[in-house]
Structure formats: structure tokens, C-alpha cells
PDB file of C-alpha atoms in Angstrom:
ATOM      1  CA  UNK A   1      61.555 121.813 112.454  1.00  0.00           C
ATOM      2  CA  UNK A   2      62.913 118.392 111.593  1.00  0.00           C
ATOM      3  CA  UNK A   3      63.133 119.493 107.981  1.00  0.00           C
ATOM      4  CA  UNK A   4      65.274 122.477 108.999  1.00  0.00           C
ATOM      5  CA  UNK A   5      67.690 120.237 110.905  1.00  0.00           C
ATOM      6  CA  UNK A   6      67.802 117.822 107.977  1.00  0.00           C
ATOM      7  CA  UNK A   7      68.698 120.614 105.562  1.00  0.00           C
ATOM      8  CA  UNK A   8      71.396 121.932 107.893  1.00  0.00           C
ATOM      9  CA  UNK A   9      73.030 118.523 108.408  1.00  0.00           C
ATOM     10  CA  UNK A  10      72.739 117.486 104.768  1.00  0.00           C
ATOM     11  CA  UNK A  11      74.171 120.810 103.594  1.00  0.00           C
ATOM     12  CA  UNK A  12      77.101 120.585 105.985  1.00  0.00           C
ATOM     13  CA  UNK A  13      77.793 116.976 104.950  1.00  0.00           C
ATOM     14  CA  UNK A  14      77.756 117.699 101.224  1.00  0.00           C
ATOM     15  CA  UNK A  15      79.747 120.900 101.655  1.00  0.00           C
ATOM     16  CA  UNK A  16      82.413 119.137 103.696  1.00  0.00           C
ATOM     17  CA  UNK A  17      82.572 116.320 101.140  1.00  0.00           C
ATOM     18  CA  UNK A  18      83.051 118.834  98.325  1.00  0.00           C
ATOM     19  CA  UNK A  19      85.782 120.493 100.399  1.00  0.00           C
ATOM     20  CA  UNK A  20      87.473 117.081 100.670  1.00  0.00           C
ATOM     21  CA  UNK A  21      87.331 116.825  96.914  1.00  0.00           C
ATOM     22  CA  UNK A  22      88.895 120.202  96.091  1.00  0.00           C
ATOM     23  CA  UNK A  23      91.629 120.329  98.753  1.00  0.00           C
ATOM     24  CA  UNK A  24      95.104 119.265  97.678  1.00  0.00           C
ATOM     25  CA  UNK A  25      96.478 118.736 101.166  1.00  0.00           C
ATOM     26  CA  UNK A  26      95.321 115.371 102.581  1.00  0.00           C
ATOM     27  CA  UNK A  27      95.293 116.802 106.104  1.00  0.00           C
ATOM     28  CA  UNK A  28      92.644 119.326 105.079  1.00  0.00           C
ATOM     29  CA  UNK A  29      90.764 116.493 103.412  1.00  0.00           C
ATOM     30  CA  UNK A  30      90.841 114.411 106.591  1.00  0.00           C
ATOM     31  CA  UNK A  31      89.560 117.301 108.699  1.00  0.00           C
ATOM     32  CA  UNK A  32      86.709 118.056 106.299  1.00  0.00           C
ATOM     33  CA  UNK A  33      85.802 114.352 106.260  1.00  0.00           C
ATOM     34  CA  UNK A  34      85.629 114.637 110.056  1.00  0.00           C
ATOM     35  CA  UNK A  35      83.085 117.474 109.657  1.00  0.00           C
ATOM     36  CA  UNK A  36      81.078 115.346 107.213  1.00  0.00           C
ATOM     37  CA  UNK A  37      81.051 112.457 109.707  1.00  0.00           C
ATOM     38  CA  UNK A  38      79.718 114.778 112.398  1.00  0.00           C
ATOM     39  CA  UNK A  39      76.937 115.991 110.112  1.00  0.00           C
ATOM     40  CA  UNK A  40      76.052 112.377 109.292  1.00  0.00           C
ATOM     41  CA  UNK A  41      75.774 111.732 113.029  1.00  0.00           C
ATOM     42  CA  UNK A  42      73.070 114.399 113.117  1.00  0.00           C
ATOM     43  CA  UNK A  43      71.241 112.657 110.270  1.00  0.00           C
ATOM     44  CA  UNK A  44      71.404 109.351 112.163  1.00  0.00           C
ATOM     45  CA  UNK A  45      69.869 111.006 115.221  1.00  0.00           C
ATOM     46  CA  UNK A  46      67.087 112.402 113.018  1.00  0.00           C
ATOM     47  CA  UNK A  47      66.478 108.859 111.759  1.00  0.00           C
ATOM     48  CA  UNK A  48      66.238 107.549 115.320  1.00  0.00           C
ATOM     49  CA  UNK A  49      69.399 105.443 115.065  1.00  0.00           C
ATOM     50  CA  UNK A  50      70.894 106.558 118.377  1.00  0.00           C
ATOM     51  CA  UNK A  51      73.233 103.589 118.812  1.00  0.00           C
ATOM     52  CA  UNK A  52      74.664 104.066 115.319  1.00  0.00           C
ATOM     53  CA  UNK A  53      75.111 107.785 115.971  1.00  0.00           C
ATOM     54  CA  UNK A  54      77.142 107.147 119.129  1.00  0.00           C
ATOM     55  CA  UNK A  55      79.213 104.428 117.416  1.00  0.00           C
ATOM     56  CA  UNK A  56      79.820 106.835 114.536  1.00  0.00           C
ATOM     57  CA  UNK A  57      81.312 109.416 116.880  1.00  0.00           C
ATOM     58  CA  UNK A  58      83.372 106.938 118.907  1.00  0.00           C
ATOM     59  CA  UNK A  59      84.651 104.596 116.201  1.00  0.00           C
ATOM     60  CA  UNK A  60      84.728 106.729 113.065  1.00  0.00           C
ATOM     61  CA  UNK A  61      85.437 110.218 114.317  1.00  0.00           C
ATOM     62  CA  UNK A  62      87.305 109.077 117.403  1.00  0.00           C
ATOM     63  CA  UNK A  63      89.398 106.158 116.203  1.00  0.00           C
ATOM     64  CA  UNK A  64      89.622 105.857 112.425  1.00  0.00           C
ATOM     65  CA  UNK A  65      90.012 109.542 111.620  1.00  0.00           C
ATOM     66  CA  UNK A  66      92.548 110.036 114.402  1.00  0.00           C
ATOM     67  CA  UNK A  67      94.532 107.166 112.863  1.00  0.00           C
ATOM     68  CA  UNK A  68      94.373 108.921 109.493  1.00  0.00           C
ATOM     69  CA  UNK A  69      95.518 112.243 110.936  1.00  0.00           C
ATOM     70  CA  UNK A  70      98.346 110.529 112.831  1.00  0.00           C
ATOM     71  CA  UNK A  71      99.597 108.817 109.688  1.00  0.00           C
ATOM     72  CA  UNK A  72      99.380 112.023 107.633  1.00  0.00           C
ATOM     73  CA  UNK A  73     101.376 113.920 110.266  1.00  0.00           C
ATOM     74  CA  UNK A  74     103.837 111.026 110.638  1.00  0.00           C
ATOM     75  CA  UNK A  75     104.622 110.959 106.942  1.00  0.00           C
ATOM     76  CA  UNK A  76     104.875 114.760 106.727  1.00  0.00           C
ATOM     77  CA  UNK A  77     103.452 114.720 103.216  1.00  0.00           C
ATOM     78  CA  UNK A  78     103.994 117.566 100.827  1.00  0.00           C
ATOM     79  CA  UNK A  79     101.120 119.316  99.144  1.00  0.00           C
ATOM     80  CA  UNK A  80      99.829 117.438  96.118  1.00  0.00           C
ATOM     81  CA  UNK A  81     100.889 118.778  92.759  1.00  0.00           C
ATOM     82  CA  UNK A  82      98.373 121.059  91.084  1.00  0.00           C
ATOM     83  CA  UNK A  83      97.913 118.877  88.046  1.00  0.00           C
ATOM     84  CA  UNK A  84      95.266 116.407  89.143  1.00  0.00           C
ATOM     85  CA  UNK A  85      94.315 114.235  86.215  1.00  0.00           C
ATOM     86  CA  UNK A  86      96.856 112.617  83.966  1.00  0.00           C
ATOM     87  CA  UNK A  87      94.395 110.185  82.463  1.00  0.00           C
ATOM     88  CA  UNK A  88      92.145 112.156  80.095  1.00  0.00           C
ATOM     89  CA  UNK A  89      89.718 109.314  79.421  1.00  0.00           C
ATOM     90  CA  UNK A  90      88.432 109.582  82.988  1.00  0.00           C
ATOM     91  CA  UNK A  91      86.799 112.852  81.955  1.00  0.00           C
ATOM     92  CA  UNK A  92      84.623 110.944  79.490  1.00  0.00           C
ATOM     93  CA  UNK A  93      83.841 108.256  82.049  1.00  0.00           C
ATOM     94  CA  UNK A  94      82.265 110.996  84.176  1.00  0.00           C
ATOM     95  CA  UNK A  95      79.376 111.498  81.764  1.00  0.00           C
ATOM     96  CA  UNK A  96      77.826 107.989  82.120  1.00  0.00           C
ATOM     97  CA  UNK A  97      78.423 108.109  85.866  1.00  0.00           C
ATOM     98  CA  UNK A  98      76.617 111.442  86.153  1.00  0.00           C
ATOM     99  CA  UNK A  99      73.745 110.116  84.035  1.00  0.00           C
ATOM    100  CA  UNK A 100      73.544 107.095  86.351  1.00  0.00           C
ATOM    101  CA  UNK A 101      73.386 109.321  89.420  1.00  0.00           C
ATOM    102  CA  UNK A 102      70.672 111.531  87.953  1.00  0.00           C
ATOM    103  CA  UNK A 103      68.693 108.441  86.996  1.00  0.00           C
ATOM    104  CA  UNK A 104      69.049 107.016  90.511  1.00  0.00           C
ATOM    105  CA  UNK A 105      67.876 110.230  92.140  1.00  0.00           C
ATOM    106  CA  UNK A 106      64.927 110.444  89.750  1.00  0.00           C
ATOM    107  CA  UNK A 107      64.012 106.829  90.510  1.00  0.00           C
ATOM    108  CA  UNK A 108      64.057 107.230  94.268  1.00  0.00           C
ATOM    109  CA  UNK A 109      62.156 110.513  94.085  1.00  0.00           C
ATOM    110  CA  UNK A 110      59.522 108.712  92.001  1.00  0.00           C
ATOM    111  CA  UNK A 111      59.499 105.562  94.125  1.00  0.00           C
ATOM    112  CA  UNK A 112      59.302 107.252  97.524  1.00  0.00           C
ATOM    113  CA  UNK A 113      57.542 110.511  96.679  1.00  0.00           C
ATOM    114  CA  UNK A 114      55.647 111.325  99.847  1.00  0.00           C
ATOM    115  CA  UNK A 115      56.611 108.436 102.029  1.00  0.00           C
ATOM    116  CA  UNK A 116      56.729 109.862 105.546  1.00  0.00           C
ATOM    117  CA  UNK A 117      59.055 108.134 107.933  1.00  0.00           C
ATOM    118  CA  UNK A 118      57.255 106.302 110.706  1.00  0.00           C
ATOM    119  CA  UNK A 119      58.049 107.714 114.099  1.00  0.00           C
ATOM    120  CA  UNK A 120      57.816 106.543 117.669  1.00  0.00           C
ATOM    121  CA  UNK A 121      59.505 103.210 117.043  1.00  0.00           C
ATOM    122  CA  UNK A 122      62.408 102.117 119.195  1.00  0.00           C
ATOM    123  CA  UNK A 123      64.301 100.433 116.384  1.00  0.00           C
ATOM    124  CA  UNK A 124      67.509 102.390 116.866  1.00  0.00           C
ATOM    125  CA  UNK A 125      68.036 102.143 120.609  1.00  0.00           C
ATOM    126  CA  UNK A 126      70.991 100.191 121.933  1.00  0.00           C
ATOM    127  CA  UNK A 127      68.912  97.383 123.457  1.00  0.00           C
ATOM    128  CA  UNK A 128      67.244  96.482 120.150  1.00  0.00           C
ATOM    129  CA  UNK A 129      70.473  96.529 118.152  1.00  0.00           C
ATOM    130  CA  UNK A 130      72.338  94.611 120.839  1.00  0.00           C
ATOM    131  CA  UNK A 131      69.655  91.945 121.146  1.00  0.00           C
ATOM    132  CA  UNK A 132      69.688  91.408 117.399  1.00  0.00           C
ATOM    133  CA  UNK A 133      73.483  91.407 117.338  1.00  0.00           C
ATOM    134  CA  UNK A 134      73.791  88.688 119.995  1.00  0.00           C
ATOM    135  CA  UNK A 135      71.014  86.423 118.739  1.00  0.00           C
ATOM    136  CA  UNK A 136      70.445  86.368 114.991  1.00  0.00           C
ATOM    137  CA  UNK A 137      73.798  87.857 114.044  1.00  0.00           C
ATOM    138  CA  UNK A 138      75.954  86.072 116.622  1.00  0.00           C
ATOM    139  CA  UNK A 139      78.147  84.199 114.146  1.00  0.00           C
ATOM    140  CA  UNK A 140      78.970  87.274 111.981  1.00  0.00           C
ATOM    141  CA  UNK A 141      79.654  89.197 115.185  1.00  0.00           C
ATOM    142  CA  UNK A 142      82.198  86.611 116.325  1.00  0.00           C
ATOM    143  CA  UNK A 143      83.741  86.556 112.850  1.00  0.00           C
ATOM    144  CA  UNK A 144      84.266  90.341 113.025  1.00  0.00           C
ATOM    145  CA  UNK A 145      86.315  89.873 116.200  1.00  0.00           C
ATOM    146  CA  UNK A 146      88.552  87.431 114.318  1.00  0.00           C
ATOM    147  CA  UNK A 147      88.765  89.975 111.473  1.00  0.00           C
ATOM    148  CA  UNK A 148      89.859  92.736 113.839  1.00  0.00           C
ATOM    149  CA  UNK A 149      92.480  90.414 115.362  1.00  0.00           C
ATOM    150  CA  UNK A 150      93.845  89.533 111.914  1.00  0.00           C
ATOM    151  CA  UNK A 151      93.916  93.203 110.889  1.00  0.00           C
ATOM    152  CA  UNK A 152      95.811  94.143 114.055  1.00  0.00           C
ATOM    153  CA  UNK A 153      98.397  91.409 113.556  1.00  0.00           C
ATOM    154  CA  UNK A 154      98.737  92.333 109.884  1.00  0.00           C
ATOM    155  CA  UNK A 155      99.245  96.015 110.656  1.00  0.00           C
ATOM    156  CA  UNK A 156     101.887  95.218 113.288  1.00  0.00           C
ATOM    157  CA  UNK A 157     103.752  92.882 110.935  1.00  0.00           C
ATOM    158  CA  UNK A 158     103.578  95.351 108.043  1.00  0.00           C
ATOM    159  CA  UNK A 159     104.713  98.390 109.987  1.00  0.00           C
ATOM    160  CA  UNK A 160     107.499  96.601 111.869  1.00  0.00           C
ATOM    161  CA  UNK A 161     111.025  97.723 111.052  1.00  0.00           C
ATOM    162  CA  UNK A 162     113.176  94.912 109.776  1.00  0.00           C
TER     163      UNK A 162
ATOM    164  CA  UNK B   1      58.494 114.796 108.455  1.00  0.00           C
ATOM    165  CA  UNK B   2      61.370 114.368 106.043  1.00  0.00           C
ATOM    166  CA  UNK B   3      60.668 111.877 103.236  1.00  0.00           C
ATOM    167  CA  UNK B   4      63.081 108.979 102.909  1.00  0.00           C
ATOM    168  CA  UNK B   5      63.952 109.940  99.334  1.00  0.00           C
ATOM    169  CA  UNK B   6      65.762 113.017 100.627  1.00  0.00           C
ATOM    170  CA  UNK B   7      68.071 110.880 102.748  1.00  0.00           C
ATOM    171  CA  UNK B   8      68.673 108.581  99.775  1.00  0.00           C
ATOM    172  CA  UNK B   9      69.466 111.551  97.534  1.00  0.00           C
ATOM    173  CA  UNK B  10      71.995 112.909 100.056  1.00  0.00           C
ATOM    174  CA  UNK B  11      73.590 109.471 100.305  1.00  0.00           C
ATOM    175  CA  UNK B  12      73.798 109.214  96.507  1.00  0.00           C
ATOM    176  CA  UNK B  13      75.482 112.618  96.260  1.00  0.00           C
ATOM    177  CA  UNK B  14      77.986 111.728  99.006  1.00  0.00           C
ATOM    178  CA  UNK B  15      78.772 108.402  97.324  1.00  0.00           C
ATOM    179  CA  UNK B  16      79.377 110.174  94.023  1.00  0.00           C
ATOM    180  CA  UNK B  17      81.715 112.699  95.608  1.00  0.00           C
ATOM    181  CA  UNK B  18      83.649 109.857  97.239  1.00  0.00           C
ATOM    182  CA  UNK B  19      83.894 107.998  93.939  1.00  0.00           C
ATOM    183  CA  UNK B  20      85.125 111.132  92.170  1.00  0.00           C
ATOM    184  CA  UNK B  21      87.745 111.598  94.901  1.00  0.00           C
ATOM    185  CA  UNK B  22      88.950 108.022  94.364  1.00  0.00           C
ATOM    186  CA  UNK B  23      89.176 108.616  90.622  1.00  0.00           C
ATOM    187  CA  UNK B  24      90.862 112.017  90.422  1.00  0.00           C
ATOM    188  CA  UNK B  25      93.160 112.100  93.471  1.00  0.00           C
ATOM    189  CA  UNK B  26      96.801 111.186  93.136  1.00  0.00           C
ATOM    190  CA  UNK B  27      97.645 110.982  96.831  1.00  0.00           C
ATOM    191  CA  UNK B  28      96.990 107.534  98.270  1.00  0.00           C
ATOM    192  CA  UNK B  29      95.735 108.928 101.590  1.00  0.00           C
ATOM    193  CA  UNK B  30      93.194 111.087  99.748  1.00  0.00           C
ATOM    194  CA  UNK B  31      92.021 107.960  97.923  1.00  0.00           C
ATOM    195  CA  UNK B  32      91.532 106.170 101.254  1.00  0.00           C
ATOM    196  CA  UNK B  33      89.533 109.175 102.519  1.00  0.00           C
ATOM    197  CA  UNK B  34      87.311 108.930  99.439  1.00  0.00           C
ATOM    198  CA  UNK B  35      86.696 105.252 100.193  1.00  0.00           C
ATOM    199  CA  UNK B  36      85.693 106.160 103.754  1.00  0.00           C
ATOM    200  CA  UNK B  37      83.245 108.725 102.374  1.00  0.00           C
ATOM    201  CA  UNK B  38      81.682 106.107 100.107  1.00  0.00           C
ATOM    202  CA  UNK B  39      81.295 103.708 103.043  1.00  0.00           C
ATOM    203  CA  UNK B  40      79.566 106.433 105.032  1.00  0.00           C
ATOM    204  CA  UNK B  41      77.147 107.161 102.194  1.00  0.00           C
ATOM    205  CA  UNK B  42      76.184 103.481 102.134  1.00  0.00           C
ATOM    206  CA  UNK B  43      75.738 103.571 105.912  1.00  0.00           C
ATOM    207  CA  UNK B  44      73.316 106.481 105.564  1.00  0.00           C
ATOM    208  CA  UNK B  45      71.316 104.516 102.983  1.00  0.00           C
ATOM    209  CA  UNK B  46      71.168 101.496 105.279  1.00  0.00           C
ATOM    210  CA  UNK B  47      70.001 103.534 108.273  1.00  0.00           C
ATOM    211  CA  UNK B  48      67.376 105.330 106.164  1.00  0.00           C
ATOM    212  CA  UNK B  49      65.913 102.053 104.910  1.00  0.00           C
ATOM    213  CA  UNK B  50      66.117 100.562 108.396  1.00  0.00           C
ATOM    214  CA  UNK B  51      63.990 103.430 109.674  1.00  0.00           C
ATOM    215  CA  UNK B  52      61.586 103.341 106.728  1.00  0.00           C
ATOM    216  CA  UNK B  53      60.796  99.643 107.118  1.00  0.00           C
ATOM    217  CA  UNK B  54      60.984  99.561 110.907  1.00  0.00           C
ATOM    218  CA  UNK B  55      63.559  96.759 110.866  1.00  0.00           C
ATOM    219  CA  UNK B  56      66.789  96.778 112.829  1.00  0.00           C
ATOM    220  CA  UNK B  57      68.783  94.613 110.376  1.00  0.00           C
ATOM    221  CA  UNK B  58      70.108  97.594 108.429  1.00  0.00           C
ATOM    222  CA  UNK B  59      71.655  99.065 111.556  1.00  0.00           C
ATOM    223  CA  UNK B  60      73.334  95.753 112.400  1.00  0.00           C
ATOM    224  CA  UNK B  61      74.783  95.837 108.900  1.00  0.00           C
ATOM    225  CA  UNK B  62      76.056  99.369 109.545  1.00  0.00           C
ATOM    226  CA  UNK B  63      77.851  98.004 112.615  1.00  0.00           C
ATOM    227  CA  UNK B  64      79.595  95.405 110.460  1.00  0.00           C
ATOM    228  CA  UNK B  65      80.498  98.009 107.851  1.00  0.00           C
ATOM    229  CA  UNK B  66      82.168 100.095 110.557  1.00  0.00           C
ATOM    230  CA  UNK B  67      84.155  97.088 111.815  1.00  0.00           C
ATOM    231  CA  UNK B  68      85.366  96.316 108.311  1.00  0.00           C
ATOM    232  CA  UNK B  69      86.213  99.998 107.753  1.00  0.00           C
ATOM    233  CA  UNK B  70      88.306 100.017 110.919  1.00  0.00           C
ATOM    234  CA  UNK B  71      90.190  96.911 109.822  1.00  0.00           C
ATOM    235  CA  UNK B  72      90.674  98.372 106.356  1.00  0.00           C
ATOM    236  CA  UNK B  73      92.014 101.639 107.750  1.00  0.00           C
ATOM    237  CA  UNK B  74      94.486  99.816 110.006  1.00  0.00           C
ATOM    238  CA  UNK B  75      95.897  97.558 107.298  1.00  0.00           C
ATOM    239  CA  UNK B  76      95.699 100.209 104.563  1.00  0.00           C
ATOM    240  CA  UNK B  77      97.566 102.817 106.571  1.00  0.00           C
ATOM    241  CA  UNK B  78     100.200 100.245 107.535  1.00  0.00           C
ATOM    242  CA  UNK B  79     100.697  99.543 103.836  1.00  0.00           C
ATOM    243  CA  UNK B  80     100.910 103.305 103.184  1.00  0.00           C
ATOM    244  CA  UNK B  81     103.633 103.676 105.805  1.00  0.00           C
ATOM    245  CA  UNK B  82     105.534 100.722 104.338  1.00  0.00           C
ATOM    246  CA  UNK B  83     105.185 102.170 100.838  1.00  0.00           C
ATOM    247  CA  UNK B  84     106.423 105.568 101.948  1.00  0.00           C
ATOM    248  CA  UNK B  85     109.400 104.004 103.724  1.00  0.00           C
ATOM    249  CA  UNK B  86     110.492 102.157 100.581  1.00  0.00           C
ATOM    250  CA  UNK B  87     109.497 104.582  97.825  1.00  0.00           C
ATOM    251  CA  UNK B  88     109.550 108.002  99.543  1.00  0.00           C
ATOM    252  CA  UNK B  89     106.344 108.930  97.734  1.00  0.00           C
ATOM    253  CA  UNK B  90     102.589 108.758  98.200  1.00  0.00           C
ATOM    254  CA  UNK B  91     101.725 109.213  94.538  1.00  0.00           C
ATOM    255  CA  UNK B  92      99.836 106.198  93.231  1.00  0.00           C
ATOM    256  CA  UNK B  93     101.201 106.694  89.716  1.00  0.00           C
ATOM    257  CA  UNK B  94     104.756 106.165  90.918  1.00  0.00           C
ATOM    258  CA  UNK B  95     103.866 103.164  93.066  1.00  0.00           C
ATOM    259  CA  UNK B  96     101.489 101.020  91.099  1.00  0.00           C
ATOM    260  CA  UNK B  97     103.218  97.803  92.185  1.00  0.00           C
ATOM    261  CA  UNK B  98     103.205  96.516  95.738  1.00  0.00           C
ATOM    262  CA  UNK B  99     106.355  94.546  94.908  1.00  0.00           C
ATOM    263  CA  UNK B 100     109.465  96.143  96.318  1.00  0.00           C
TER     264      UNK B 100
END
């Protein structure tokens, strides 16, 4: 049963990512990325990472992607031109990259062949993540708040009309 | 039970698709979407390893990745708006310099 759900979510995620790749219109790309994020949320739930799954929906799907869609609609972009690649050497770069990917997949299939995931642990619940976040990772957590503040100020200054 | 290698393979495929999107797209917003896809593939890897080893550290790292992605989206989209206001284009070939 879990395997069926995994195949469904993984298939939807990869299909949506491929749709992002082939669409010319960035709005279609943003919406298919939204579908991929939803499918990844299902994978996180299967892995027992409930806190991450909820954060994924709220922050990624709810905040970041809405920002993307707003900006795309604000700029009223035209459809990308049909000619995609003007740099022909990128085509030849694809071959070593593909070989690298195949090698990686072969390595992980060899390294973790029948490694079943342990179940029944409460690693992913909010209390565990929160306790870790406010004890061992307290300094990085505070630094992220400074980072968010700097990013907000930077965005306001950049987008301000002179 | 689903073996962890399946999750890692899905993450590798998603990362590759994101990298290809960054390489072949001309529209700067499509490139940013490809970067987001790559970040999500890494997040899936981190959560899979976190579950496999029974440690919570990977999920804390995912939290930080999401914070950085939010900051990157805010600043990056502000730069995109600024670029469009000055150049009237979103094509990265026509706007390879940030200088006005």
C-alpha cells in the first residue's frame, strides 16, 4: 500500500517537473511546480516528516509560489520564443551530466539495495524538530531571522520607485 | 516498505530536471523556478536520510533551506521587477549585466 502511494506521488512529482521543463509560459511552469511541491508533500508524509510536510504547504506552496505567480502576472510576460537554446555547446555538456546521474542512481541502488526504512519513530513530529531547533540549532535559527530581515529590507529597497 | 534508494532516485531525477531547466530556459523567472525545483530535490534527499538514520538533523536542515529559499525568492523577484522596469525584457541573454 505504501509502495502504491510512493509510486503515485513520485510519478506526479516527476511528471509535473517535466511539464515545467517543456512549457514556454512561465505561469504554466509555476503552476506545475506547485503540483510537484504538493506531490513532494505526500512523499514527506510517507517518510514520517509531518512537520516538514506542513511547512512545505504553508511556506513553499502558500508563500513562495504565490509570490512567483504574483510577479509573473504583474510583469505580464509574453510567451517565450520557440527557439530555446542559442548555445550549442550545452548540448554536449548534457552527455557527462547524464552519465553522472546514471552513475549516481546505480551507486545508490547498489549501496541501499534492500534497506527498509525503520518505522514507528517519532523523528518527524513537531515537538522533536522544535526541541532540536531551539537547543542545538539555536544560533543558526536566530541567524535565519536576521537573514529574513535583511532580505525584506533589500526587496523593499530594490523594488521602490525612485 | 519503500527502500530509501527509491526516494534518492526520485530526488536525483528532480534535481536533474531542475538543472536542465536552469540551463536551457531563457526566461529569468523560469530559471528561478528551476532553482526552486533543485532545492526541493535536495530537501527530499535530506528528509529521506533523516528517516533512514533516525536522526532529526536533516529535517532541521530542510527548515533552514526553506528559509533561505524564501529570502532568495524575495530578493530575486525584486531584482527581476527592477530589471524589467529598466530593460523591458526578461530574457537573460539581453540582460547579462546587472549594471544599468
